[in-house]
Each structure stands twice: as structure tokens, then as C-alpha cells.
Amino acid sequence: MSRVNENYLKLPGSYLFSTIGRKVREYSETHPEKKIIRLGIGDVTQPLAPAIIEALHSAVDEMAKPETFRGYAPDLGYEFLRNAIAKNDYQARGCQIAADEIFVSDGAKSDSANIQEVFSADSRIAVCDPVYPVYVDSNVMAGRAGDYDAAKQIWSNVIYMPCTAENGFAPEFPMETPDLIYLCFPNNPTGAAITKAQLQDWVDYANKCGAVIIYDAAYEAYISEENIPHSIYECEGARTCAIELRSFSKNAGFTGVRLGFTVIPKELKCGEVSLHSLWARRHGTKYNGAPYIVQRAGEAVYSEAGKAQLKAQVAYYMNNARYIYQGLKEVGYTVSGGVNAPYIWLKAPNGMTSWEFFDCLLERVNVVGTPGSGFGPHGETYFRLTAFGSYENTVEAVERIKSLQL
Ligand code: MLT
């Protein structure tokens, strides 16, 4: 008789952004006349840059001719893209990452969910709290998280590293020693960043205790300050303790196109086993490669025209971030983030819970954000707004929130 993976049954509710989507859909069905502004999920709104569109068109044309048609892509990624990534994202920043240490995929969400598969079932994971829910949920599905305490909203076998206003939303070393440490900087959801010296401390800590850091750098393109690292491989010793996840979604608007990559240095070992070889084995078995057309679009991100156009796109979103930050601060909200990340993290006013504030904004001013508690217990009473809307909608959303006079 077939039986399900019972770990799935332990997951509370639905995925955060599915719950939000459902609530907004329901509201909109009962209030079809209302114009809802969505600053919830971090989904981009600006069209793909011209250099990317041009690369897509020309790759599509190649697929139309027998002499240039491509079938299965190499499972680890085309050389042209892996070379462009190694050169531009790493070697140009002084990081010793080679093209064959890069594994091209359909995005950082899948990689961040799948990477845990190559580690033992009894590994202890440490996560920031609040945290991008995929890291925890994927470990729950794999049976690594223990049992859920609904009252405290925590898993018995997960080590939580609170990120609070008091510690500048930067995690501190946990009391218990983890095997895997998930870090995301610039951070989703708080929008906080850590300095190179702080990240170096984490690298030293991981090397000392034999842990692996899974470093999600999906938002690195939004860094505006000098001393903030764009990659964990800027730190000494990271090649022996860190895996890095990257996305084309936020820097190049590929949320609907799908492209990302994972970096695993050849020196990175678990005991005597190379994680690079394990991940290559997994990729080869479970993945047939990102589409050729999409990888050509990814290559265009690194062209001179692509770089200039995407710099302007990031600046556009960061202008929104500043607008939200300043607008809400002016009327007395406690706000952070938005300087090195496209997320603004604010305190729900008047002691409201995160979901109370969510309902208040949706129902009273038709603005959608993300309740902080959806990211973990230390997110309770916080709220996240994204800067990925259009400028016009962002301005209108801020004016509507200001009009609430809470
Ligand atoms: C978010 O809103 O947290 C992100 O857009 C989710 C994601 O990147 O998958």
C-alpha cells in the first residue's frame, strides 16, 4: 500500500506566499472595484532589459534552424554562461571561483530547497529568525526539523538565531553547534546587511566547527555600501566551508524566466567526501539543465549593455526603497532595511500583530505586504514591504499607508 512522506504532514498551513495570494484573491473577489497595490512577494515589475530581450530573440531564432538548434543542455550549464559568471561575479571581485565550480539551475529557490539533500538526515541546521521559509520547510520535508511547536512556532530540532533590532538584525553564533548554517545577506526579509568582517567571523566559525554555510546572495546586486561583501568567497577560508546560491531573479528580473546558480568549490568536503562531486551527481540525475534560450539571456546580463541597463533597473527599485523608507519614517514608523536590499522591514504600529497589520492594510487601504511572523517567531509584530513595485504604485501605496494615521 502506498504511504506518504509523513514529514510533509508536519508542515503547518500552506506556504507563506500561497496564503497571502489566497487572502488577496478572496478580498479582490468580494471587492472587485478596489485597486490593490501588491508590495508583498518580492516579484519584479519592470520588463526585461533590452539586451536580454535581444539575446532571447536571437536564441529563439537559433532554435528555428537545423544547424543551430539545441536539444538537452549540459546538466551543469553551458560553458559560455559559467565562464561569464566566474569572470564577472567572482574573478572581477578577487574571488578564486572557476567556471567548473558553478552549477547553473532554474533558480535559487529550487537550489536552496534541494541543497539539503546531499547532507545526512541527522544534520542540525541553524537558521536566522526571521528567515526565508524555504530553508526550514525543505528540511522539514526531509525529516530533519523534528516536531513543530505551534504555540512557539518553532521546530524542535532547528537551531534558531534571532535577528532583532537589538543585534542590528545580524545573527549571533548559536549556543549549540550546527552542521549546516543558512545565511542570507543582504537579508530577506529584514533587508539588513553584514560587513565583510562580520561574514569573515562566520567563515572562521564554520571552519572551526566543521559546519557548512549555505550562503544565499540573491540580493547582492542591491548592495550600495562599500564594506558589504557581494560574495562569501571574498572572505578568507570560505572555499573550505561555504556553498553560495545566486539568482537572476532580482538583479535581472528573471522571476518568470527562471535562472540561478550554485557555487561549490572543489575543496569543500564533508569528511572525506567532495560536496562538488555529490551535487554534480545529484544535478546529473535529477536535472536536464536550464533552457538554452534562458542561458543565453543570462549571458546577456554580463554584456556591457546588459550591465548598464540592469544597473539602472536596480537603481529604479532602490529609489522606491528610499521612498518607502523615508515616507514611513516621516510619519513615525520604525523602519529598517532598504539601503543594501530591496526590502523595508517595519514595526507594525500600536502593538498590532503582523497579520492584524496585514489585514488592516489590505482592507482599509488595499495595500499588500508580508507579515513578519510568516518568516519566524522573531518576525512577529514586523512587516515587510518590497521595493519591486512600479514607482507610481509605490508612491500611491506610501500615501495610502500614511493616510491611515494609526
Ligand atoms: C520573497 O518575496 O521572499 C521572495 O520573492 C521569494 C522568492 O524569491 O522565492
PDB file of C-alpha atoms in Angstrom, residues 212-337:
ATOM      1  CA  VAL A 212      28.929  24.187   6.077  1.00  0.00           C
ATOM      2  CA  ILE A 213      27.469  27.634   5.402  1.00  0.00           C
ATOM      3  CA  ILE A 214      24.766  27.799   2.754  1.00  0.00           C
ATOM      4  CA  TYR A 215      25.066  31.427   1.729  1.00  0.00           C
ATOM      5  CA  ASP A 216      22.155  32.914  -0.197  1.00  0.00           C
ATOM      6  CA  ALA A 217      23.392  36.007  -2.012  1.00  0.00           C
ATOM      7  CA  ALA A 218      20.294  36.515  -4.183  1.00  0.00           C
ATOM      8  CA  TYR A 219      20.158  40.233  -3.334  1.00  0.00           C
ATOM      9  CA  GLU A 220      23.834  41.164  -3.774  1.00  0.00           C
ATOM     10  CA  ALA A 221      23.075  43.495  -6.709  1.00  0.00           C
ATOM     11  CA  TYR A 222      21.306  45.841  -4.259  1.00  0.00           C
ATOM     12  CA  ILE A 223      24.376  46.483  -2.129  1.00  0.00           C
ATOM     13  CA  SER A 224      25.150  50.190  -2.073  1.00  0.00           C
ATOM     14  CA  GLU A 225      27.659  50.419   0.776  1.00  0.00           C
ATOM     15  CA  GLU A 226      31.390  49.812   0.412  1.00  0.00           C
ATOM     16  CA  ASN A 227      32.175  47.412   3.228  1.00  0.00           C
ATOM     17  CA  ILE A 228      29.419  44.904   2.455  1.00  0.00           C
ATOM     18  CA  PRO A 229      30.587  41.699   0.738  1.00  0.00           C
ATOM     19  CA  HIS A 230      28.883  40.641  -2.506  1.00  0.00           C
ATOM     20  CA  SER A 231      30.062  37.053  -2.166  1.00  0.00           C
ATOM     21  CA  ILE A 232      31.104  34.868   0.751  1.00  0.00           C
ATOM     22  CA  TYR A 233      34.206  33.967  -1.263  1.00  0.00           C
ATOM     23  CA  GLU A 234      35.528  37.452  -0.572  1.00  0.00           C
ATOM     24  CA  CYS A 235      36.310  36.009   2.878  1.00  0.00           C
ATOM     25  CA  GLU A 236      39.434  34.018   3.519  1.00  0.00           C
ATOM     26  CA  GLY A 237      38.803  30.319   4.073  1.00  0.00           C
ATOM     27  CA  ALA A 238      35.318  30.319   2.513  1.00  0.00           C
ATOM     28  CA  ARG A 239      36.338  27.758  -0.095  1.00  0.00           C
ATOM     29  CA  THR A 240      36.517  25.088   2.604  1.00  0.00           C
ATOM     30  CA  CYS A 241      33.203  25.854   4.322  1.00  0.00           C
ATOM     31  CA  ALA A 242      30.747  27.622   2.029  1.00  0.00           C
ATOM     32  CA  ILE A 243      28.260  26.999  -0.738  1.00  0.00           C
ATOM     33  CA  GLU A 244      26.834  30.117  -2.405  1.00  0.00           C
ATOM     34  CA  LEU A 245      23.416  30.451  -4.025  1.00  0.00           C
ATOM     35  CA  ARG A 246      22.721  33.117  -6.617  1.00  0.00           C
ATOM     36  CA  SER A 247      19.694  34.159  -8.591  1.00  0.00           C
ATOM     37  CA  PHE A 248      18.996  36.109 -11.779  1.00  0.00           C
ATOM     38  CA  SER A 249      15.513  36.974 -10.481  1.00  0.00           C
ATOM     39  CA  LYS A 250      16.243  40.093  -8.521  1.00  0.00           C
ATOM     40  CA  ASN A 251      19.236  41.586 -10.358  1.00  0.00           C
ATOM     41  CA  ALA A 252      17.883  40.932 -13.851  1.00  0.00           C
ATOM     42  CA  GLY A 253      14.136  40.451 -13.462  1.00  0.00           C
ATOM     43  CA  PHE A 254      14.116  36.693 -14.234  1.00  0.00           C
ATOM     44  CA  THR A 255      11.369  35.758 -11.738  1.00  0.00           C
ATOM     45  CA  GLY A 256       9.285  34.484 -14.649  1.00  0.00           C
ATOM     46  CA  VAL A 257      12.209  33.443 -16.853  1.00  0.00           C
ATOM     47  CA  ARG A 258      13.926  31.252 -14.203  1.00  0.00           C
ATOM     48  CA  LEU A 259      17.705  31.078 -13.882  1.00  0.00           C
ATOM     49  CA  GLY A 260      20.113  30.810 -10.981  1.00  0.00           C
ATOM     50  CA  PHE A 261      23.269  29.015  -9.943  1.00  0.00           C
ATOM     51  CA  THR A 262      25.041  27.404  -7.038  1.00  0.00           C
ATOM     52  CA  VAL A 263      28.758  27.608  -6.381  1.00  0.00           C
ATOM     53  CA  ILE A 264      30.529  24.684  -4.715  1.00  0.00           C
ATOM     54  CA  PRO A 265      34.307  24.987  -4.500  1.00  0.00           C
ATOM     55  CA  LYS A 266      36.270  21.794  -5.154  1.00  0.00           C
ATOM     56  CA  GLU A 267      37.969  21.966  -1.737  1.00  0.00           C
ATOM     57  CA  LEU A 268      34.670  21.845   0.135  1.00  0.00           C
ATOM     58  CA  LYS A 269      34.400  18.487   1.850  1.00  0.00           C
ATOM     59  CA  CYS A 270      32.153  16.731   4.315  1.00  0.00           C
ATOM     60  CA  GLY A 271      34.568  14.314   5.984  1.00  0.00           C
ATOM     61  CA  GLU A 272      36.484  12.911   3.011  1.00  0.00           C
ATOM     62  CA  VAL A 273      33.655  13.431   0.513  1.00  0.00           C
ATOM     63  CA  SER A 274      33.659  16.244  -2.035  1.00  0.00           C
ATOM     64  CA  LEU A 275      30.364  18.132  -1.986  1.00  0.00           C
ATOM     65  CA  HIS A 276      31.107  19.334  -5.509  1.00  0.00           C
ATOM     66  CA  SER A 277      31.013  15.712  -6.745  1.00  0.00           C
ATOM     67  CA  LEU A 278      27.858  14.908  -4.786  1.00  0.00           C
ATOM     68  CA  TRP A 279      25.997  17.937  -6.116  1.00  0.00           C
ATOM     69  CA  ALA A 280      27.199  17.160  -9.663  1.00  0.00           C
ATOM     70  CA  ARG A 281      25.857  13.620  -9.230  1.00  0.00           C
ATOM     71  CA  ARG A 282      22.527  14.929  -7.964  1.00  0.00           C
ATOM     72  CA  HIS A 283      22.264  17.547 -10.721  1.00  0.00           C
ATOM     73  CA  GLY A 284      23.091  14.950 -13.392  1.00  0.00           C
ATOM     74  CA  THR A 285      20.413  12.579 -12.139  1.00  0.00           C
ATOM     75  CA  LYS A 286      17.605  14.987 -11.345  1.00  0.00           C
ATOM     76  CA  TYR A 287      18.055  17.876 -13.742  1.00  0.00           C
ATOM     77  CA  ASN A 288      18.269  18.303 -17.501  1.00  0.00           C
ATOM     78  CA  GLY A 289      19.698  21.784 -17.466  1.00  0.00           C
ATOM     79  CA  ALA A 290      18.231  25.282 -17.749  1.00  0.00           C
ATOM     80  CA  PRO A 291      16.933  26.040 -21.274  1.00  0.00           C
ATOM     81  CA  TYR A 292      19.473  27.201 -23.868  1.00  0.00           C
ATOM     82  CA  ILE A 293      17.396  30.286 -24.620  1.00  0.00           C
ATOM     83  CA  VAL A 294      17.379  31.278 -20.966  1.00  0.00           C
ATOM     84  CA  GLN A 295      21.085  30.682 -20.521  1.00  0.00           C
ATOM     85  CA  ARG A 296      21.785  32.965 -23.497  1.00  0.00           C
ATOM     86  CA  ALA A 297      19.597  35.566 -21.756  1.00  0.00           C
ATOM     87  CA  GLY A 298      21.699  35.023 -18.617  1.00  0.00           C
ATOM     88  CA  GLU A 299      24.879  35.590 -20.617  1.00  0.00           C
ATOM     89  CA  ALA A 300      23.489  38.947 -21.796  1.00  0.00           C
ATOM     90  CA  VAL A 301      23.282  40.072 -18.153  1.00  0.00           C
ATOM     91  CA  TYR A 302      27.094  40.288 -18.284  1.00  0.00           C
ATOM     92  CA  SER A 303      27.363  42.175 -21.588  1.00  0.00           C
ATOM     93  CA  GLU A 304      28.329  45.852 -21.372  1.00  0.00           C
ATOM     94  CA  ALA A 305      24.832  46.925 -22.451  1.00  0.00           C
ATOM     95  CA  GLY A 306      23.214  44.429 -20.066  1.00  0.00           C
ATOM     96  CA  LYS A 307      25.267  45.636 -17.121  1.00  0.00           C
ATOM     97  CA  ALA A 308      24.384  49.284 -17.761  1.00  0.00           C
ATOM     98  CA  GLN A 309      20.673  48.569 -18.235  1.00  0.00           C
ATOM     99  CA  LEU A 310      20.458  46.416 -15.116  1.00  0.00           C
ATOM    100  CA  LYS A 311      22.306  48.963 -13.037  1.00  0.00           C
ATOM    101  CA  ALA A 312      19.571  51.411 -13.987  1.00  0.00           C
ATOM    102  CA  GLN A 313      16.871  48.857 -13.130  1.00  0.00           C
ATOM    103  CA  VAL A 314      18.338  48.199  -9.687  1.00  0.00           C
ATOM    104  CA  ALA A 315      18.577  51.974  -9.142  1.00  0.00           C
ATOM    105  CA  TYR A 316      14.897  52.299 -10.074  1.00  0.00           C
ATOM    106  CA  TYR A 317      13.872  49.787  -7.396  1.00  0.00           C
ATOM    107  CA  MET A 318      16.210  51.294  -4.830  1.00  0.00           C
ATOM    108  CA  ASN A 319      14.607  54.671  -5.444  1.00  0.00           C
ATOM    109  CA  ASN A 320      11.325  53.008  -4.448  1.00  0.00           C
ATOM    110  CA  ALA A 321      13.033  51.569  -1.367  1.00  0.00           C
ATOM    111  CA  ARG A 322      14.159  55.051  -0.314  1.00  0.00           C
ATOM    112  CA  TYR A 323      10.689  56.430  -0.934  1.00  0.00           C
ATOM    113  CA  ILE A 324       9.045  53.807   1.276  1.00  0.00           C
ATOM    114  CA  TYR A 325      11.697  54.124   3.979  1.00  0.00           C
ATOM    115  CA  GLN A 326      11.557  57.903   4.177  1.00  0.00           C
ATOM    116  CA  GLY A 327       7.798  58.168   3.739  1.00  0.00           C
ATOM    117  CA  LEU A 328       7.021  55.788   6.574  1.00  0.00           C
ATOM    118  CA  LYS A 329       9.746  57.131   8.829  1.00  0.00           C
ATOM    119  CA  GLU A 330       8.350  60.653   8.443  1.00  0.00           C
ATOM    120  CA  VAL A 331       5.027  59.582   9.919  1.00  0.00           C
ATOM    121  CA  GLY A 332       6.612  57.768  12.840  1.00  0.00           C
ATOM    122  CA  TYR A 333       7.063  54.165  11.713  1.00  0.00           C
ATOM    123  CA  THR A 334      10.136  52.285  12.918  1.00  0.00           C
ATOM    124  CA  VAL A 335      11.773  51.225   9.668  1.00  0.00           C
ATOM    125  CA  SER A 336      14.978  49.492   8.619  1.00  0.00           C
ATOM    126  CA  GLY A 337      16.466  47.837   5.530  1.00  0.00           C
TER     127      GLY A 337
END
